[in-house]
Amino acid sequence: FAADARLALGQVAVKHGENEITAARRLLGLLDLTGMLVTGDALHCQAETAQLITDRGGDYTNRRVR
C-alpha cells in the first residue's frame, strides 16, 4: 500500500507451515474492508479469499492492470 510513500497498511509474518495465501487471509480478517476495493496478484484469485473480502464488506477485482 502506498509504496511510493513507503507506507504499509498492515503486515503479518508467514507462520511455520503457512503460506502467503493463508497469511494474506489472516491479515484481511483483521481489517474493516467496508466500502474498500481489494486487489491482489494472481496467487490471490481464489474463491475463499474473495468470499472473505465480501464477508468483511469489501469488493475485489481480478482485472489485470498493465
mmCIF file of the C-alpha atoms, coordinates in Angstrom:
data_MODEL
# 
_entry.id   MODEL 
# 
loop_
_atom_site.group_PDB 
_atom_site.id 
_atom_site.type_symbol 
_atom_site.label_atom_id 
_atom_site.label_alt_id 
_atom_site.label_comp_id 
_atom_site.label_asym_id 
_atom_site.label_entity_id 
_atom_site.label_seq_id 
_atom_site.pdbx_PDB_ins_code 
_atom_site.Cartn_x 
_atom_site.Cartn_y 
_atom_site.Cartn_z 
_atom_site.occupancy 
_atom_site.B_iso_or_equiv 
_atom_site.pdbx_formal_charge 
_atom_site.auth_seq_id 
_atom_site.auth_comp_id 
_atom_site.auth_asym_id 
_atom_site.auth_atom_id 
_atom_site.pdbx_PDB_model_num 
ATOM 1  C CA . PHE A 1 1  ? 0.000   0.000   0.000   1.00 0.00 ? 1  PHE A CA 1 
ATOM 2  C CA . ALA A 1 2  ? 1.371   3.396   -0.969  1.00 0.00 ? 2  ALA A CA 1 
ATOM 3  C CA . ALA A 1 3  ? 4.765   2.009   -1.929  1.00 0.00 ? 3  ALA A CA 1 
ATOM 4  C CA . ASP A 1 4  ? 5.968   5.386   -3.194  1.00 0.00 ? 4  ASP A CA 1 
ATOM 5  C CA . ALA A 1 5  ? 5.275   6.878   0.224   1.00 0.00 ? 5  ALA A CA 1 
ATOM 6  C CA . ARG A 1 6  ? 6.863   3.814   1.892   1.00 0.00 ? 6  ARG A CA 1 
ATOM 7  C CA . LEU A 1 7  ? 3.680   3.053   3.815   1.00 0.00 ? 7  LEU A CA 1 
ATOM 8  C CA . ALA A 1 8  ? 2.201   -0.311  4.670   1.00 0.00 ? 8  ALA A CA 1 
ATOM 9  C CA . LEU A 1 9  ? -1.392  -0.691  5.774   1.00 0.00 ? 9  LEU A CA 1 
ATOM 10 C CA . GLY A 1 10 ? -0.700  -3.929  7.580   1.00 0.00 ? 10 GLY A CA 1 
ATOM 11 C CA . GLN A 1 11 ? 1.751   -6.766  7.726   1.00 0.00 ? 11 GLN A CA 1 
ATOM 12 C CA . VAL A 1 12 ? 1.766   -10.264 9.179   1.00 0.00 ? 12 VAL A CA 1 
ATOM 13 C CA . ALA A 1 13 ? 4.538   -12.815 9.182   1.00 0.00 ? 13 ALA A CA 1 
ATOM 14 C CA . VAL A 1 14 ? 4.060   -16.131 7.417   1.00 0.00 ? 14 VAL A CA 1 
ATOM 15 C CA . LYS A 1 15 ? 3.913   -18.693 10.197  1.00 0.00 ? 15 LYS A CA 1 
ATOM 16 C CA . HIS A 1 16 ? 5.672   -22.063 10.001  1.00 0.00 ? 16 HIS A CA 1 
ATOM 17 C CA . GLY A 1 17 ? 3.601   -24.380 7.805   1.00 0.00 ? 17 GLY A CA 1 
ATOM 18 C CA . GLU A 1 18 ? 1.650   -21.456 6.408   1.00 0.00 ? 18 GLU A CA 1 
ATOM 19 C CA . ASN A 1 19 ? 1.926   -19.754 3.019   1.00 0.00 ? 19 ASN A CA 1 
ATOM 20 C CA . GLU A 1 20 ? 1.335   -16.302 1.550   1.00 0.00 ? 20 GLU A CA 1 
ATOM 21 C CA . ILE A 1 21 ? -2.306  -17.091 0.808   1.00 0.00 ? 21 ILE A CA 1 
ATOM 22 C CA . THR A 1 22 ? -3.230  -18.023 4.379   1.00 0.00 ? 22 THR A CA 1 
ATOM 23 C CA . ALA A 1 23 ? -1.198  -15.126 5.799   1.00 0.00 ? 23 ALA A CA 1 
ATOM 24 C CA . ALA A 1 24 ? -2.984  -12.677 3.483   1.00 0.00 ? 24 ALA A CA 1 
ATOM 25 C CA . ARG A 1 25 ? -6.353  -14.055 4.583   1.00 0.00 ? 25 ARG A CA 1 
ATOM 26 C CA . ARG A 1 26 ? -5.333  -13.655 8.216   1.00 0.00 ? 26 ARG A CA 1 
ATOM 27 C CA . LEU A 1 27 ? -4.390  -10.022 7.553   1.00 0.00 ? 27 LEU A CA 1 
ATOM 28 C CA . LEU A 1 28 ? -7.614  -9.344  5.640   1.00 0.00 ? 28 LEU A CA 1 
ATOM 29 C CA . GLY A 1 29 ? -9.529  -10.771 8.599   1.00 0.00 ? 29 GLY A CA 1 
ATOM 30 C CA . LEU A 1 30 ? -8.093  -8.024  10.810  1.00 0.00 ? 30 LEU A CA 1 
ATOM 31 C CA . LEU A 1 31 ? -9.206  -5.151  8.597   1.00 0.00 ? 31 LEU A CA 1 
ATOM 32 C CA . ASP A 1 32 ? -12.514 -3.352  8.186   1.00 0.00 ? 32 ASP A CA 1 
ATOM 33 C CA . LEU A 1 33 ? -12.990 -3.618  4.427   1.00 0.00 ? 33 LEU A CA 1 
ATOM 34 C CA . THR A 1 34 ? -16.338 -1.829  4.285   1.00 0.00 ? 34 THR A CA 1 
ATOM 35 C CA . GLY A 1 35 ? -16.505 0.057   1.000   1.00 0.00 ? 35 GLY A CA 1 
ATOM 36 C CA . MET A 1 36 ? -12.921 -0.867  0.081   1.00 0.00 ? 36 MET A CA 1 
ATOM 37 C CA . LEU A 1 37 ? -11.683 -2.351  -3.183  1.00 0.00 ? 37 LEU A CA 1 
ATOM 38 C CA . VAL A 1 38 ? -9.082  -5.060  -2.588  1.00 0.00 ? 38 VAL A CA 1 
ATOM 39 C CA . THR A 1 39 ? -6.614  -6.063  -5.277  1.00 0.00 ? 39 THR A CA 1 
ATOM 40 C CA . GLY A 1 40 ? -4.049  -8.833  -5.337  1.00 0.00 ? 40 GLY A CA 1 
ATOM 41 C CA . ASP A 1 41 ? -1.879  -10.699 -7.746  1.00 0.00 ? 41 ASP A CA 1 
ATOM 42 C CA . ALA A 1 42 ? -2.930  -13.930 -9.468  1.00 0.00 ? 42 ALA A CA 1 
ATOM 43 C CA . LEU A 1 43 ? -1.956  -16.017 -6.438  1.00 0.00 ? 43 LEU A CA 1 
ATOM 44 C CA . HIS A 1 44 ? -4.857  -14.497 -4.509  1.00 0.00 ? 44 HIS A CA 1 
ATOM 45 C CA . CYS A 1 45 ? -7.562  -15.072 -7.140  1.00 0.00 ? 45 CYS A CA 1 
ATOM 46 C CA . GLN A 1 46 ? -9.297  -17.772 -5.125  1.00 0.00 ? 46 GLN A CA 1 
ATOM 47 C CA . ALA A 1 47 ? -12.923 -18.187 -4.143  1.00 0.00 ? 47 ALA A CA 1 
ATOM 48 C CA . GLU A 1 48 ? -12.177 -18.407 -0.403  1.00 0.00 ? 48 GLU A CA 1 
ATOM 49 C CA . THR A 1 49 ? -10.230 -15.137 -0.442  1.00 0.00 ? 49 THR A CA 1 
ATOM 50 C CA . ALA A 1 50 ? -12.932 -13.376 -2.485  1.00 0.00 ? 50 ALA A CA 1 
ATOM 51 C CA . GLN A 1 51 ? -15.589 -14.620 -0.051  1.00 0.00 ? 51 GLN A CA 1 
ATOM 52 C CA . LEU A 1 52 ? -13.606 -13.335 2.931   1.00 0.00 ? 52 LEU A CA 1 
ATOM 53 C CA . ILE A 1 53 ? -13.321 -9.903  1.336   1.00 0.00 ? 53 ILE A CA 1 
ATOM 54 C CA . THR A 1 54 ? -17.043 -9.647  0.576   1.00 0.00 ? 54 THR A CA 1 
ATOM 55 C CA . ASP A 1 55 ? -17.972 -11.030 4.018   1.00 0.00 ? 55 ASP A CA 1 
ATOM 56 C CA . ARG A 1 56 ? -15.956 -8.168  5.533   1.00 0.00 ? 56 ARG A CA 1 
ATOM 57 C CA . GLY A 1 57 ? -17.834 -5.585  3.455   1.00 0.00 ? 57 GLY A CA 1 
ATOM 58 C CA . GLY A 1 58 ? -15.331 -5.082  0.672   1.00 0.00 ? 58 GLY A CA 1 
ATOM 59 C CA . ASP A 1 59 ? -15.165 -5.832  -3.003  1.00 0.00 ? 59 ASP A CA 1 
ATOM 60 C CA . TYR A 1 60 ? -12.362 -7.241  -5.108  1.00 0.00 ? 60 TYR A CA 1 
ATOM 61 C CA . THR A 1 61 ? -11.067 -7.129  -8.622  1.00 0.00 ? 61 THR A CA 1 
ATOM 62 C CA . ASN A 1 62 ? -9.086  -9.664  -10.529 1.00 0.00 ? 62 ASN A CA 1 
ATOM 63 C CA . ARG A 1 63 ? -8.578  -7.448  -13.560 1.00 0.00 ? 63 ARG A CA 1 
ATOM 64 C CA . ARG A 1 64 ? -5.054  -7.394  -14.855 1.00 0.00 ? 64 ARG A CA 1 
ATOM 65 C CA . VAL A 1 65 ? -3.579  -3.895  -14.700 1.00 0.00 ? 65 VAL A CA 1 
ATOM 66 C CA . ARG A 1 66 ? -0.775  -3.025  -17.084 1.00 0.00 ? 66 ARG A CA 1 
# 
